[in-house]
């Protein structure tokens, strides 16, 4: 629920960019992976994730995939993202209670499921799941927050 000033109830400080973040279901945050031609794409998402971590409360990130494959990301952006994850891994593993990916595409669903199996437990200690739609994501997110 959003408070009168467009901040989610209980959220403090600057909010992440609404271009990439939808906090209407906070502490479930819908995050749109940036397209390759999005302005401020890396800072928009990574800076927004920092705003979520700054809250120091449990949350779930629901990822909405971009139209391109992860392997198409520019090398410099991928490097910067990996550095950011290493710097924030402890906070992510403390406050993030799950990652959920939304897709109806069977091929992408299989690809994401395989990637989750590769990084789950090795990089993050929270559950990750692939769902078909926003409603299923909210239900899964609520369950992750209860764990």
PDB file of C-alpha atoms in Angstrom:
ATOM      1  CA  UNK A   1       0.000   0.000   0.000  1.00  0.00           C
ATOM      2  CA  UNK A   2       1.359   3.411  -0.942  1.00  0.00           C
ATOM      3  CA  UNK A   3       1.212   6.257   1.541  1.00  0.00           C
ATOM      4  CA  UNK A   4      -0.057   9.710   0.523  1.00  0.00           C
ATOM      5  CA  UNK A   5       3.387  10.870  -0.641  1.00  0.00           C
ATOM      6  CA  UNK A   6       3.698   7.897  -3.062  1.00  0.00           C
ATOM      7  CA  UNK A   7       6.055   6.119  -0.677  1.00  0.00           C
ATOM      8  CA  UNK A   8       5.071   2.652   0.453  1.00  0.00           C
ATOM      9  CA  UNK A   9       3.891   2.669   4.068  1.00  0.00           C
ATOM     10  CA  UNK A  10       6.954   2.410   6.293  1.00  0.00           C
ATOM     11  CA  UNK A  11       9.427   3.164   3.481  1.00  0.00           C
ATOM     12  CA  UNK A  12      11.960   5.913   4.199  1.00  0.00           C
ATOM     13  CA  UNK A  13      14.438   7.807   2.088  1.00  0.00           C
ATOM     14  CA  UNK A  14      14.455   8.095  -1.671  1.00  0.00           C
ATOM     15  CA  UNK A  15      12.459   5.511  -3.589  1.00  0.00           C
ATOM     16  CA  UNK A  16      13.959   3.551  -6.462  1.00  0.00           C
ATOM     17  CA  UNK A  17      13.283   4.734  -9.989  1.00  0.00           C
ATOM     18  CA  UNK A  18       9.668   3.989 -10.974  1.00  0.00           C
ATOM     19  CA  UNK A  19      11.037   3.213 -14.441  1.00  0.00           C
ATOM     20  CA  UNK A  20      12.465  -0.005 -13.001  1.00  0.00           C
ATOM     21  CA  UNK A  21      10.672  -0.481  -9.659  1.00  0.00           C
ATOM     22  CA  UNK A  22       7.025  -0.915  -8.680  1.00  0.00           C
ATOM     23  CA  UNK A  23       6.659  -0.756  -4.896  1.00  0.00           C
ATOM     24  CA  UNK A  24       2.875  -0.895  -4.853  1.00  0.00           C
ATOM     25  CA  UNK A  25       2.991  -4.277  -3.087  1.00  0.00           C
ATOM     26  CA  UNK A  26       5.908  -3.449  -0.766  1.00  0.00           C
ATOM     27  CA  UNK A  27       7.655  -5.404   0.805  1.00  0.00           C
ATOM     28  CA  UNK A  28       7.258  -7.253  -2.471  1.00  0.00           C
ATOM     29  CA  UNK A  29       9.105  -5.174  -5.054  1.00  0.00           C
ATOM     30  CA  UNK A  30       8.553  -5.689  -8.774  1.00  0.00           C
ATOM     31  CA  UNK A  31      11.774  -4.956 -10.628  1.00  0.00           C
ATOM     32  CA  UNK A  32      11.988  -4.665 -14.404  1.00  0.00           C
ATOM     33  CA  UNK A  33      15.286  -5.804 -15.855  1.00  0.00           C
ATOM     34  CA  UNK A  34      16.483  -2.934 -18.034  1.00  0.00           C
ATOM     35  CA  UNK A  35      16.520  -3.127 -21.787  1.00  0.00           C
ATOM     36  CA  UNK A  36      19.855  -2.582 -23.506  1.00  0.00           C
ATOM     37  CA  UNK A  37      18.799   0.903 -24.660  1.00  0.00           C
ATOM     38  CA  UNK A  38      17.361   2.106 -21.318  1.00  0.00           C
ATOM     39  CA  UNK A  39      18.971   5.268 -19.975  1.00  0.00           C
ATOM     40  CA  UNK A  40      20.754   4.934 -16.651  1.00  0.00           C
ATOM     41  CA  UNK A  41      20.062   1.194 -16.766  1.00  0.00           C
ATOM     42  CA  UNK A  42      22.739  -0.071 -14.409  1.00  0.00           C
ATOM     43  CA  UNK A  43      22.488   2.659 -11.775  1.00  0.00           C
ATOM     44  CA  UNK A  44      18.701   2.603 -12.050  1.00  0.00           C
ATOM     45  CA  UNK A  45      18.494  -1.024 -10.999  1.00  0.00           C
ATOM     46  CA  UNK A  46      21.515  -1.360  -8.706  1.00  0.00           C
ATOM     47  CA  UNK A  47      20.846   1.989  -7.035  1.00  0.00           C
ATOM     48  CA  UNK A  48      17.216   0.970  -6.606  1.00  0.00           C
ATOM     49  CA  UNK A  49      18.231  -2.300  -4.996  1.00  0.00           C
ATOM     50  CA  UNK A  50      20.393  -0.301  -2.589  1.00  0.00           C
ATOM     51  CA  UNK A  51      17.317   1.782  -1.659  1.00  0.00           C
ATOM     52  CA  UNK A  52      15.508  -1.493  -0.845  1.00  0.00           C
ATOM     53  CA  UNK A  53      18.446  -2.721   1.244  1.00  0.00           C
ATOM     54  CA  UNK A  54      18.599   0.653   3.031  1.00  0.00           C
ATOM     55  CA  UNK A  55      15.191  -0.152   4.523  1.00  0.00           C
ATOM     56  CA  UNK A  56      16.786  -2.958   6.582  1.00  0.00           C
ATOM     57  CA  UNK A  57      13.542  -4.931   6.465  1.00  0.00           C
ATOM     58  CA  UNK A  58      12.685  -8.240   4.786  1.00  0.00           C
ATOM     59  CA  UNK A  59      11.573  -7.942   1.163  1.00  0.00           C
ATOM     60  CA  UNK A  60      11.119 -10.074  -1.951  1.00  0.00           C
ATOM     61  CA  UNK A  61      12.278  -8.989  -5.417  1.00  0.00           C
ATOM     62  CA  UNK A  62      10.063 -10.036  -8.316  1.00  0.00           C
ATOM     63  CA  UNK A  63      12.045  -9.778 -11.548  1.00  0.00           C
ATOM     64  CA  UNK A  64      10.391  -9.007 -14.856  1.00  0.00           C
ATOM     65  CA  UNK A  65      12.777 -10.147 -17.606  1.00  0.00           C
ATOM     66  CA  UNK A  66      14.034  -7.903 -20.392  1.00  0.00           C
ATOM     67  CA  UNK A  67      13.465  -8.788 -24.030  1.00  0.00           C
ATOM     68  CA  UNK A  68      17.125  -9.802 -24.441  1.00  0.00           C
ATOM     69  CA  UNK A  69      19.022 -12.703 -22.925  1.00  0.00           C
ATOM     70  CA  UNK A  70      21.272 -12.192 -19.926  1.00  0.00           C
ATOM     71  CA  UNK A  71      24.212 -13.287 -22.092  1.00  0.00           C
ATOM     72  CA  UNK A  72      23.614 -10.217 -24.309  1.00  0.00           C
ATOM     73  CA  UNK A  73      24.451  -7.816 -21.479  1.00  0.00           C
ATOM     74  CA  UNK A  74      27.442  -5.559 -22.182  1.00  0.00           C
ATOM     75  CA  UNK A  75      30.597  -6.965 -20.584  1.00  0.00           C
ATOM     76  CA  UNK A  76      31.259  -3.799 -18.551  1.00  0.00           C
ATOM     77  CA  UNK A  77      27.717  -3.828 -17.145  1.00  0.00           C
ATOM     78  CA  UNK A  78      28.064  -7.495 -16.232  1.00  0.00           C
ATOM     79  CA  UNK A  79      31.368  -6.807 -14.475  1.00  0.00           C
ATOM     80  CA  UNK A  80      29.890  -3.869 -12.564  1.00  0.00           C
ATOM     81  CA  UNK A  81      26.873  -5.975 -11.539  1.00  0.00           C
ATOM     82  CA  UNK A  82      29.123  -8.755 -10.249  1.00  0.00           C
ATOM     83  CA  UNK A  83      31.174  -6.262  -8.219  1.00  0.00           C
ATOM     84  CA  UNK A  84      27.950  -4.802  -6.795  1.00  0.00           C
ATOM     85  CA  UNK A  85      26.666  -8.257  -5.826  1.00  0.00           C
ATOM     86  CA  UNK A  86      29.940  -9.083  -4.070  1.00  0.00           C
ATOM     87  CA  UNK A  87      29.796  -5.782  -2.170  1.00  0.00           C
ATOM     88  CA  UNK A  88      26.145  -6.264  -1.158  1.00  0.00           C
ATOM     89  CA  UNK A  89      25.896 -10.055  -0.809  1.00  0.00           C
ATOM     90  CA  UNK A  90      25.709  -9.981   2.994  1.00  0.00           C
ATOM     91  CA  UNK A  91      22.917  -7.378   2.991  1.00  0.00           C
ATOM     92  CA  UNK A  92      21.051  -9.228   0.214  1.00  0.00           C
ATOM     93  CA  UNK A  93      21.267 -12.488   2.120  1.00  0.00           C
ATOM     94  CA  UNK A  94      20.115 -10.716   5.282  1.00  0.00           C
ATOM     95  CA  UNK A  95      17.119  -8.746   3.990  1.00  0.00           C
ATOM     96  CA  UNK A  96      16.067 -10.326   0.710  1.00  0.00           C
ATOM     97  CA  UNK A  97      13.786 -13.277   1.394  1.00  0.00           C
ATOM     98  CA  UNK A  98      13.465 -14.393  -2.205  1.00  0.00           C
ATOM     99  CA  UNK A  99      13.810 -13.755  -5.903  1.00  0.00           C
ATOM    100  CA  UNK A 100      10.877 -14.507  -8.158  1.00  0.00           C
ATOM    101  CA  UNK A 101      11.041 -14.347 -11.940  1.00  0.00           C
ATOM    102  CA  UNK A 102       7.900 -13.846 -14.030  1.00  0.00           C
ATOM    103  CA  UNK A 103       7.613 -15.384 -17.475  1.00  0.00           C
ATOM    104  CA  UNK A 104       5.090 -17.301 -19.543  1.00  0.00           C
ATOM    105  CA  UNK A 105       7.731 -18.230 -22.113  1.00  0.00           C
ATOM    106  CA  UNK A 106       8.530 -21.948 -21.722  1.00  0.00           C
ATOM    107  CA  UNK A 107      12.065 -21.630 -23.086  1.00  0.00           C
ATOM    108  CA  UNK A 108      12.908 -18.732 -20.776  1.00  0.00           C
ATOM    109  CA  UNK A 109      11.270 -20.557 -17.878  1.00  0.00           C
ATOM    110  CA  UNK A 110      13.583 -23.548 -18.445  1.00  0.00           C
ATOM    111  CA  UNK A 111      16.628 -21.314 -18.859  1.00  0.00           C
ATOM    112  CA  UNK A 112      15.878 -19.424 -15.631  1.00  0.00           C
ATOM    113  CA  UNK A 113      15.170 -22.642 -13.734  1.00  0.00           C
ATOM    114  CA  UNK A 114      18.569 -24.000 -14.797  1.00  0.00           C
ATOM    115  CA  UNK A 115      20.331 -20.754 -13.861  1.00  0.00           C
ATOM    116  CA  UNK A 116      18.636 -20.768 -10.466  1.00  0.00           C
ATOM    117  CA  UNK A 117      19.876 -24.309  -9.863  1.00  0.00           C
ATOM    118  CA  UNK A 118      23.406 -23.130 -10.670  1.00  0.00           C
ATOM    119  CA  UNK A 119      23.519 -20.091  -8.348  1.00  0.00           C
ATOM    120  CA  UNK A 120      21.059 -21.065  -5.614  1.00  0.00           C
ATOM    121  CA  UNK A 121      22.885 -21.700  -2.379  1.00  0.00           C
ATOM    122  CA  UNK A 122      26.236 -20.826  -3.913  1.00  0.00           C
ATOM    123  CA  UNK A 123      25.629 -17.101  -4.208  1.00  0.00           C
ATOM    124  CA  UNK A 124      22.413 -16.445  -2.301  1.00  0.00           C
ATOM    125  CA  UNK A 125      20.827 -18.176   0.673  1.00  0.00           C
ATOM    126  CA  UNK A 126      17.238 -17.244  -0.173  1.00  0.00           C
ATOM    127  CA  UNK A 127      14.779 -19.169  -2.346  1.00  0.00           C
ATOM    128  CA  UNK A 128      14.289 -18.411  -6.028  1.00  0.00           C
ATOM    129  CA  UNK A 129      11.305 -19.337  -8.117  1.00  0.00           C
ATOM    130  CA  UNK A 130       9.897 -18.887 -11.621  1.00  0.00           C
ATOM    131  CA  UNK A 131       6.173 -18.087 -11.911  1.00  0.00           C
ATOM    132  CA  UNK A 132       3.792 -17.261 -14.746  1.00  0.00           C
ATOM    133  CA  UNK A 133       2.170 -13.997 -13.653  1.00  0.00           C
ATOM    134  CA  UNK A 134       1.981 -11.158 -11.158  1.00  0.00           C
ATOM    135  CA  UNK A 135      -0.738 -12.786  -9.043  1.00  0.00           C
ATOM    136  CA  UNK A 136       1.307 -15.969  -8.632  1.00  0.00           C
ATOM    137  CA  UNK A 137       4.353 -13.811  -7.821  1.00  0.00           C
ATOM    138  CA  UNK A 138       2.524 -11.978  -5.018  1.00  0.00           C
ATOM    139  CA  UNK A 139       1.351 -15.273  -3.492  1.00  0.00           C
ATOM    140  CA  UNK A 140       4.840 -16.784  -3.700  1.00  0.00           C
ATOM    141  CA  UNK A 141       6.360 -13.581  -2.297  1.00  0.00           C
ATOM    142  CA  UNK A 142       4.045 -13.616   0.707  1.00  0.00           C
ATOM    143  CA  UNK A 143       5.050 -17.201   1.439  1.00  0.00           C
ATOM    144  CA  UNK A 144       8.754 -16.311   1.155  1.00  0.00           C
ATOM    145  CA  UNK A 145       8.275 -13.442   3.599  1.00  0.00           C
ATOM    146  CA  UNK A 146       6.729 -15.830   6.115  1.00  0.00           C
ATOM    147  CA  UNK A 147       9.744 -18.184   6.121  1.00  0.00           C
TER     148      UNK A 147
END
